[in-house]
Amino acid sequence: MADPARQITPEDLRAAVAAGIVTEAQAASVSALADSRSGKRQAMPAEDEPFEFFRGFSEIFVSIGLVILMSGIAALLVAFGGFAILVTLPLICAAIAWWWAGYFTLKRRMNLPSMVLAVAFGSGIYLSAITLLHDAGTTPRLPVVASFVLAALGMAAWYRKFRLPFSAFILGAFALGAVYSMTASLESLSGFTGSGRTGLSGLFDLRQSPQFALATLGFGIGAFLAAMWFDTRDPYRLGRYSATAFWLHVLAAPALVNTVALTLYNVGGTAGIVSLAAALAVIAALALIIDRRSFLTAALVYIALVISWIIEGRNGTDFGSWAMMLIVLGALVTALGTWWVPLRSALMRALPDFPGKRRLPPYAETA
């Protein structure tokens, strides 16, 4: 009989993928075979959702050193001054980040330092582009949009070269910046200085700012579909595809929730509140179906903002009402987190077969 201590664990498979011994598809196939032999999913304890910023304090230490070192290089170059330096300095920093990523990302497989270098690379391209285009005599909107697009293209090249999942988040953030820059009018942007329904809630309302809100909604749908494309190729969540999907879900959820929730709330009255509650229930069900706590967590941030706007929009709201709303929200989040596995299992069993259901993360067949 095999020694249990010598059995291959999911961590072993992830390490083998990172080391290039097996591909992600091969690792997923091995995991699926083991699960089918055991009769239930055992790839991750309690159907947990893997997430990793760093593997040890050494990565934090190296990241701090990289931030200080890059800052020193930038300060040294700025000391020379001049427009040419302001344009080339960010590009030099981006080139250094690309160079060092060959060691820290490809060779050492250090996650947090790789994230720091990716941010430095994307920021360098954006700052250099916007500095150069700002003095080109173009319209005020064009330099911003073009700089976001160039930075997004740079991050696409970074992802293709280094396969860093976090770089997909930066790429999406630059793409979202380009979308916002193209669709936001000066009138809608002035809503950031407002409050209640004339402020941010109006900016993301499909009726009050249709162009801006539709662009946000379209971006959210696109990011969500991209995330699901990665998710369905790594249902056991062993490698890069799943980690990339996580960061895309973090981008998609706020864009979707902001637009849908605020538009429904601004309907006003009982109809608006009931519609908002129904939309949040659908979002919770969707998060359970795709088994993404990260998706629901990102959405909850904006749900909390909606609650705060509700309080600001009401006259005479006292501290007791605020406390009760926090209690209700906290109880909902705690309940979902505690009983996530049985809730998802019950929901997936209740749903009929639909395209792609078998490509989602497996769920417990028994209580």
CSV table of C-alpha atoms in Angstrom, one decimal:
chain,number,residue,atom,x,y,z
A,1,MET,CA,0.0,0.0,0.0
A,2,ALA,CA,1.3,3.4,-0.9
A,3,ASP,CA,2.6,5.7,1.8
A,4,PRO,CA,0.1,8.7,2.1
A,5,ALA,CA,3.1,10.9,3.0
A,6,ARG,CA,4.5,10.2,-0.5
A,7,GLN,CA,1.3,11.0,-2.5
A,8,ILE,CA,1.4,13.8,-5.0
A,9,THR,CA,-0.5,16.9,-3.7
A,10,PRO,CA,-2.0,19.8,-5.7
A,11,GLU,CA,1.0,21.9,-4.5
A,12,ASP,CA,3.3,19.4,-6.1
A,13,LEU,CA,1.4,19.7,-9.4
A,14,ARG,CA,1.5,23.5,-9.3
A,15,ALA,CA,5.2,23.4,-8.6
A,16,ALA,CA,5.7,21.0,-11.6
A,17,VAL,CA,3.8,23.4,-13.8
A,18,ALA,CA,5.9,26.3,-12.6
A,19,ALA,CA,9.1,24.4,-13.2
A,20,GLY,CA,8.0,23.5,-16.7
A,21,ILE,CA,8.0,19.7,-16.0
A,22,VAL,CA,4.4,19.3,-17.1
A,23,THR,CA,2.0,21.7,-18.8
A,24,GLU,CA,-1.1,23.1,-17.2
A,25,ALA,CA,-3.4,20.9,-19.3
A,26,GLN,CA,-1.4,17.8,-18.3
A,27,ALA,CA,-1.6,18.8,-14.6
A,28,ALA,CA,-5.3,19.4,-14.8
A,29,SER,CA,-5.8,16.0,-16.5
A,30,VAL,CA,-3.8,14.2,-13.8
A,31,SER,CA,-5.9,16.0,-11.1
A,32,ALA,CA,-9.2,15.1,-12.9
A,33,LEU,CA,-8.1,11.4,-13.2
A,34,ALA,CA,-7.3,11.3,-9.4
A,35,ASP,CA,-10.7,12.9,-8.6
A,36,SER,CA,-12.6,10.4,-10.8
A,37,ARG,CA,-10.8,7.5,-9.2
A,38,SER,CA,-11.6,8.7,-5.7
A,39,GLY,CA,-15.2,9.5,-6.6
A,40,LYS,CA,-15.2,13.1,-5.5
A,41,ARG,CA,-13.2,16.3,-5.9
A,42,GLN,CA,-10.2,16.4,-3.6
A,43,ALA,CA,-8.0,18.8,-5.6
A,44,MET,CA,-8.4,21.5,-3.0
A,45,PRO,CA,-9.5,21.2,0.6
A,46,ALA,CA,-13.1,22.4,1.2
A,47,GLU,CA,-13.2,23.6,-2.5
A,48,ASP,CA,-11.0,26.6,-1.6
A,49,GLU,CA,-10.1,29.3,-4.1
A,50,PRO,CA,-6.3,29.6,-4.4
A,51,PHE,CA,-4.8,33.0,-4.1
A,52,GLU,CA,-1.2,34.0,-3.6
A,53,PHE,CA,0.5,37.4,-3.4
A,54,PHE,CA,3.8,36.1,-2.2
A,55,ARG,CA,5.4,32.8,-0.9
A,56,GLY,CA,7.5,34.2,1.9
A,57,PHE,CA,8.9,37.3,3.5
A,58,SER,CA,11.9,37.2,1.2
A,59,GLU,CA,9.6,38.3,-1.7
A,60,ILE,CA,8.5,41.2,0.4
A,61,PHE,CA,12.1,42.1,1.2
A,62,VAL,CA,13.1,41.9,-2.5
A,63,SER,CA,10.1,44.0,-3.5
A,64,ILE,CA,10.9,46.7,-1.1
A,65,GLY,CA,14.5,46.7,-2.4
A,66,LEU,CA,13.2,46.9,-6.0
A,67,VAL,CA,10.9,49.9,-5.2
A,68,ILE,CA,13.8,51.8,-3.5
A,69,LEU,CA,16.2,50.9,-6.3
A,70,MET,CA,13.9,52.0,-9.1
A,71,SER,CA,13.1,55.2,-7.2
A,72,GLY,CA,16.8,55.9,-6.9
A,73,ILE,CA,17.4,55.4,-10.6
A,74,ALA,CA,14.5,57.7,-11.4
A,75,ALA,CA,15.7,60.4,-9.0
A,76,LEU,CA,19.2,60.2,-10.5
A,77,LEU,CA,18.0,60.7,-14.0
A,78,VAL,CA,15.6,63.5,-13.0
A,79,ALA,CA,18.5,65.4,-11.5
A,80,PHE,CA,19.7,66.0,-15.0
A,81,GLY,CA,16.4,67.6,-16.0
A,82,GLY,CA,15.1,68.6,-19.4
A,83,PHE,CA,12.2,67.5,-21.5
A,84,ALA,CA,14.1,64.6,-23.1
A,85,ILE,CA,14.8,63.2,-19.7
A,86,LEU,CA,11.2,63.4,-18.7
A,87,VAL,CA,10.3,61.4,-21.8
A,88,THR,CA,13.1,58.9,-21.7
A,89,LEU,CA,13.3,58.4,-17.9
A,90,PRO,CA,10.0,56.3,-17.7
A,91,LEU,CA,11.1,54.3,-20.7
A,92,ILE,CA,14.5,53.6,-19.1
A,93,CYS,CA,12.7,52.4,-16.0
A,94,ALA,CA,10.4,50.2,-18.1
A,95,ALA,CA,13.4,48.7,-19.9
A,96,ILE,CA,15.1,48.0,-16.6
A,97,ALA,CA,11.9,46.4,-15.3
A,98,TRP,CA,11.7,44.1,-18.4
A,99,TRP,CA,15.4,43.2,-17.9
A,100,TRP,CA,15.0,42.3,-14.3
A,101,ALA,CA,11.8,40.4,-14.9
A,102,GLY,CA,13.9,37.9,-16.8
A,103,TYR,CA,15.5,37.0,-13.5
A,104,PHE,CA,12.9,37.5,-10.9
A,105,THR,CA,9.9,36.2,-12.9
A,106,LEU,CA,11.3,33.6,-15.3
A,107,LYS,CA,14.1,32.2,-13.3
A,108,ARG,CA,13.3,32.8,-9.6
A,109,ARG,CA,9.5,32.6,-10.0
A,110,MET,CA,9.0,35.3,-7.3
A,111,ASN,CA,5.4,36.6,-7.5
A,112,LEU,CA,5.4,39.9,-5.6
A,113,PRO,CA,8.7,41.2,-7.1
A,114,SER,CA,7.2,40.3,-10.5
A,115,MET,CA,4.1,42.3,-9.7
A,116,VAL,CA,6.2,45.3,-8.7
A,117,LEU,CA,8.2,45.1,-11.9
A,118,ALA,CA,5.0,44.8,-14.0
A,119,VAL,CA,3.6,47.9,-12.4
A,120,ALA,CA,6.9,49.8,-13.1
A,121,PHE,CA,6.9,48.7,-16.7
A,122,GLY,CA,3.3,49.7,-17.5
A,123,SER,CA,3.6,53.0,-15.6
A,124,GLY,CA,6.8,53.8,-17.4
A,125,ILE,CA,5.2,53.4,-20.8
A,126,TYR,CA,2.2,55.4,-19.8
A,127,LEU,CA,4.1,58.3,-18.3
A,128,SER,CA,6.5,58.5,-21.2
A,129,ALA,CA,3.7,58.5,-23.8
A,130,ILE,CA,1.6,61.1,-22.0
A,131,THR,CA,4.6,63.4,-21.5
A,132,LEU,CA,5.5,63.2,-25.2
A,133,LEU,CA,2.0,63.5,-26.6
A,134,HIS,CA,1.0,66.2,-24.2
A,135,ASP,CA,3.2,68.7,-26.0
A,136,ALA,CA,2.3,67.5,-29.5
A,137,GLY,CA,-0.4,70.1,-29.9
A,138,THR,CA,-3.2,67.6,-30.1
A,139,THR,CA,-6.6,67.7,-28.4
A,140,PRO,CA,-6.6,67.3,-24.6
A,141,ARG,CA,-8.4,63.9,-24.8
A,142,LEU,CA,-6.2,62.3,-27.4
A,143,PRO,CA,-2.9,62.1,-25.4
A,144,VAL,CA,-4.6,60.4,-22.5
A,145,VAL,CA,-6.4,57.8,-24.6
A,146,ALA,CA,-3.4,57.1,-26.7
A,147,SER,CA,-1.2,56.7,-23.6
A,148,PHE,CA,-3.6,54.2,-22.1
A,149,VAL,CA,-3.7,52.3,-25.3
A,150,LEU,CA,0.1,52.2,-25.6
A,151,ALA,CA,0.4,51.1,-22.0
A,152,ALA,CA,-2.2,48.3,-22.5
A,153,LEU,CA,-0.3,47.1,-25.6
A,154,GLY,CA,2.9,47.1,-23.6
A,155,MET,CA,1.3,45.0,-20.9
A,156,ALA,CA,0.0,42.6,-23.5
A,157,ALA,CA,3.6,42.1,-24.6
A,158,TRP,CA,4.6,41.6,-21.0
A,159,TYR,CA,1.9,38.9,-20.4
A,160,ARG,CA,3.0,37.1,-23.6
A,161,LYS,CA,6.6,37.1,-22.5
A,162,PHE,CA,6.5,36.5,-18.8
A,163,ARG,CA,3.0,34.8,-18.4
A,164,LEU,CA,2.4,36.7,-15.2
A,165,PRO,CA,-1.3,36.6,-14.2
A,166,PHE,CA,-1.2,40.0,-12.4
A,167,SER,CA,-0.2,41.6,-15.7
A,168,ALA,CA,-3.6,40.9,-17.1
A,169,PHE,CA,-5.1,43.0,-14.3
A,170,ILE,CA,-2.8,45.9,-15.2
A,171,LEU,CA,-3.6,45.5,-18.9
A,172,GLY,CA,-7.3,45.6,-18.1
A,173,ALA,CA,-6.9,48.7,-15.9
A,174,PHE,CA,-5.2,50.5,-18.8
A,175,ALA,CA,-7.9,49.4,-21.2
A,176,LEU,CA,-10.5,50.6,-18.7
A,177,GLY,CA,-8.7,54.0,-18.5
A,178,ALA,CA,-8.8,54.3,-22.3
A,179,VAL,CA,-12.5,53.5,-22.3
A,180,TYR,CA,-13.2,56.1,-19.6
A,181,SER,CA,-11.1,58.7,-21.4
A,182,MET,CA,-12.9,58.2,-24.7
A,183,THR,CA,-16.4,58.2,-23.2
A,184,ALA,CA,-16.4,60.6,-20.3
A,185,SER,CA,-17.5,64.1,-21.0
A,186,LEU,CA,-16.5,67.1,-18.9
A,187,GLU,CA,-20.1,67.3,-17.6
A,188,SER,CA,-20.1,63.7,-16.5
A,189,LEU,CA,-16.7,64.0,-14.9
A,190,SER,CA,-18.0,67.0,-12.9
A,191,GLY,CA,-20.2,64.5,-11.1
A,192,PHE,CA,-17.2,63.3,-9.1
A,193,THR,CA,-17.4,66.5,-7.2
A,194,GLY,CA,-21.1,66.0,-6.5
A,195,SER,CA,-23.0,63.9,-4.0
A,196,GLY,CA,-25.9,61.6,-3.9
A,197,ARG,CA,-27.7,61.0,-7.2
A,198,THR,CA,-25.9,64.0,-8.9
A,199,GLY,CA,-22.5,62.6,-8.1
A,200,LEU,CA,-20.9,59.2,-8.8
A,201,SER,CA,-24.3,57.5,-8.9
A,202,GLY,CA,-25.3,59.7,-11.9
A,203,LEU,CA,-21.9,59.1,-13.6
A,204,PHE,CA,-22.6,55.3,-13.8
A,205,ASP,CA,-26.4,55.6,-14.4
A,206,LEU,CA,-27.4,54.3,-17.9
A,207,ARG,CA,-30.0,57.0,-18.1
A,208,GLN,CA,-28.1,60.0,-16.9
A,209,SER,CA,-24.7,59.2,-18.5
A,210,PRO,CA,-25.5,56.6,-21.1
A,211,GLN,CA,-22.3,56.8,-23.1
A,212,PHE,CA,-20.0,56.5,-20.1
A,213,ALA,CA,-22.2,53.9,-18.3
A,214,LEU,CA,-22.6,51.7,-21.4
A,215,ALA,CA,-18.8,51.8,-22.0
A,216,THR,CA,-18.3,50.7,-18.4
A,217,LEU,CA,-20.9,47.9,-18.7
A,218,GLY,CA,-19.4,46.7,-22.0
A,219,PHE,CA,-15.9,46.6,-20.5
A,220,GLY,CA,-17.2,44.6,-17.5
A,221,ILE,CA,-18.9,42.1,-19.8
A,222,GLY,CA,-15.8,41.7,-21.9
A,223,ALA,CA,-13.5,41.3,-18.9
A,224,PHE,CA,-16.0,38.7,-17.4
A,225,LEU,CA,-16.1,36.7,-20.7
A,226,ALA,CA,-12.3,36.8,-20.8
A,227,ALA,CA,-12.1,35.6,-17.2
A,228,MET,CA,-14.4,32.7,-17.9
A,229,TRP,CA,-12.4,31.8,-21.0
A,230,PHE,CA,-9.4,31.3,-18.7
A,231,ASP,CA,-11.4,29.7,-15.9
A,232,THR,CA,-12.9,27.0,-18.2
A,233,ARG,CA,-9.4,25.9,-19.2
A,234,ASP,CA,-8.3,25.3,-15.7
A,235,PRO,CA,-11.3,24.1,-13.7
A,236,TYR,CA,-9.2,22.5,-11.0
A,237,ARG,CA,-7.3,25.8,-10.6
A,238,LEU,CA,-3.8,24.5,-10.7
A,239,GLY,CA,-1.9,27.0,-12.8
A,240,ARG,CA,-1.6,30.3,-14.6
A,241,TYR,CA,-5.0,30.3,-16.3
A,242,SER,CA,-6.9,30.3,-13.1
A,243,ALA,CA,-4.8,33.0,-11.5
A,244,THR,CA,-5.3,35.1,-14.6
A,245,ALA,CA,-9.0,34.6,-14.4
A,246,PHE,CA,-9.0,35.8,-10.8
A,247,TRP,CA,-7.5,39.1,-11.7
A,248,LEU,CA,-9.9,39.6,-14.6
A,249,HIS,CA,-12.8,38.9,-12.3
A,250,VAL,CA,-11.6,41.5,-9.9
A,251,LEU,CA,-11.7,44.0,-12.9
A,252,ALA,CA,-15.1,42.8,-14.2
A,253,ALA,CA,-17.1,42.8,-11.0
A,254,PRO,CA,-16.8,46.5,-10.1
A,255,ALA,CA,-17.5,47.6,-13.7
A,256,LEU,CA,-20.6,45.4,-13.9
A,257,VAL,CA,-21.9,46.1,-10.4
A,258,ASN,CA,-21.4,49.8,-10.5
A,259,THR,CA,-23.5,50.3,-13.6
A,260,VAL,CA,-26.2,47.8,-12.9
A,261,ALA,CA,-26.7,48.5,-9.1
A,262,LEU,CA,-26.6,52.3,-9.4
A,263,THR,CA,-28.9,52.4,-12.4
A,264,LEU,CA,-31.5,50.3,-10.6
A,265,TYR,CA,-31.2,52.2,-7.4
A,266,ASN,CA,-31.7,55.5,-9.1
A,267,VAL,CA,-35.1,54.3,-10.3
A,268,GLY,CA,-36.1,55.5,-6.9
A,269,GLY,CA,-38.8,54.4,-4.4
A,270,THR,CA,-39.7,50.8,-3.6
A,271,ALA,CA,-39.3,49.7,-7.2
A,272,GLY,CA,-35.7,50.8,-7.2
A,273,ILE,CA,-34.8,49.1,-3.9
A,274,VAL,CA,-36.5,45.8,-4.9
A,275,SER,CA,-34.8,45.8,-8.3
A,276,LEU,CA,-31.4,46.5,-6.6
A,277,ALA,CA,-32.0,43.6,-4.1
A,278,ALA,CA,-32.9,41.3,-7.0
A,279,ALA,CA,-29.7,42.3,-8.9
A,280,LEU,CA,-27.5,41.7,-5.9
A,281,ALA,CA,-29.1,38.2,-5.5
A,282,VAL,CA,-28.3,37.4,-9.1
A,283,ILE,CA,-24.7,38.5,-8.6
A,284,ALA,CA,-24.4,36.3,-5.5
A,285,ALA,CA,-25.8,33.3,-7.4
A,286,LEU,CA,-23.4,34.0,-10.3
A,287,ALA,CA,-20.5,34.1,-8.0
A,288,LEU,CA,-21.6,30.7,-6.5
A,289,ILE,CA,-22.0,29.2,-10.0
A,290,ILE,CA,-18.6,30.1,-11.2
A,291,ASP,CA,-17.1,29.5,-7.7
A,292,ARG,CA,-15.4,32.8,-7.5
A,293,ARG,CA,-15.3,34.4,-4.0
A,294,SER,CA,-13.0,37.0,-5.5
A,295,PHE,CA,-15.8,38.1,-7.9
A,296,LEU,CA,-18.3,38.6,-5.1
A,297,THR,CA,-15.7,40.2,-2.8
A,298,ALA,CA,-15.0,42.8,-5.5
A,299,ALA,CA,-18.7,43.4,-5.9
A,300,LEU,CA,-19.2,43.8,-2.2
A,301,VAL,CA,-17.0,46.8,-2.1
A,302,TYR,CA,-19.3,48.6,-4.4
A,303,ILE,CA,-22.4,47.3,-2.6
A,304,ALA,CA,-21.0,49.0,0.5
A,305,LEU,CA,-20.6,52.2,-1.5
A,306,VAL,CA,-24.2,51.9,-2.7
A,307,ILE,CA,-25.3,51.6,0.9
A,308,SER,CA,-23.3,54.6,1.9
A,309,TRP,CA,-25.0,56.6,-0.9
A,310,ILE,CA,-28.4,55.5,0.3
A,311,ILE,CA,-27.6,56.8,3.7
A,312,GLU,CA,-26.3,60.1,2.4
A,313,GLY,CA,-29.3,60.5,0.2
A,314,ARG,CA,-31.7,60.2,3.1
A,315,ASN,CA,-32.3,63.1,5.5
A,316,GLY,CA,-32.4,62.2,9.2
A,317,THR,CA,-30.5,58.9,9.0
A,318,ASP,CA,-29.3,58.2,12.5
A,319,PHE,CA,-26.4,56.1,13.7
A,320,GLY,CA,-28.7,53.2,14.6
A,321,SER,CA,-29.8,52.8,11.0
A,322,TRP,CA,-26.2,52.8,9.8
A,323,ALA,CA,-25.3,50.2,12.4
A,324,MET,CA,-28.2,47.9,11.4
A,325,MET,CA,-27.2,48.1,7.8
A,326,LEU,CA,-23.7,47.1,8.6
A,327,ILE,CA,-25.0,44.2,10.7
A,328,VAL,CA,-27.1,43.0,7.8
A,329,LEU,CA,-24.3,43.3,5.3
A,330,GLY,CA,-21.8,41.6,7.6
A,331,ALA,CA,-24.2,38.7,8.4
A,332,LEU,CA,-24.8,38.2,4.6
A,333,VAL,CA,-21.1,38.1,3.8
A,334,THR,CA,-20.3,35.8,6.8
A,335,ALA,CA,-23.1,33.4,5.9
A,336,LEU,CA,-22.0,33.1,2.3
A,337,GLY,CA,-18.4,32.6,3.3
A,338,THR,CA,-19.2,30.0,6.0
A,339,TRP,CA,-21.6,27.9,3.9
A,340,TRP,CA,-20.2,28.5,0.5
A,341,VAL,CA,-19.6,24.9,-0.3
A,342,PRO,CA,-23.0,23.5,0.6
A,343,LEU,CA,-24.7,26.5,-1.0
A,344,ARG,CA,-22.9,26.1,-4.2
A,345,SER,CA,-23.4,22.3,-4.2
A,346,ALA,CA,-27.2,22.7,-3.7
A,347,LEU,CA,-27.4,25.4,-6.4
A,348,MET,CA,-25.4,23.5,-9.0
A,349,ARG,CA,-27.5,20.4,-8.4
A,350,ALA,CA,-30.7,22.4,-8.8
A,351,LEU,CA,-29.7,24.0,-12.0
A,352,PRO,CA,-30.3,22.0,-15.2
A,353,ASP,CA,-27.5,21.2,-17.5
A,354,PHE,CA,-26.3,24.2,-19.5
A,355,PRO,CA,-23.4,24.8,-22.0
A,356,GLY,CA,-20.2,24.9,-20.1
A,357,LYS,CA,-21.5,23.5,-16.8
A,358,ARG,CA,-19.2,20.6,-16.8
A,359,ARG,CA,-16.2,22.9,-17.5
A,360,LEU,CA,-16.8,24.8,-14.3
A,361,PRO,CA,-15.0,23.9,-11.1
A,362,PRO,CA,-16.4,20.5,-9.8
A,363,TYR,CA,-18.8,20.6,-6.8
A,364,ALA,CA,-19.5,18.2,-4.0
A,365,GLU,CA,-22.2,15.7,-5.0
A,366,THR,CA,-23.1,14.9,-1.4
A,367,ALA,CA,-23.7,17.0,1.6
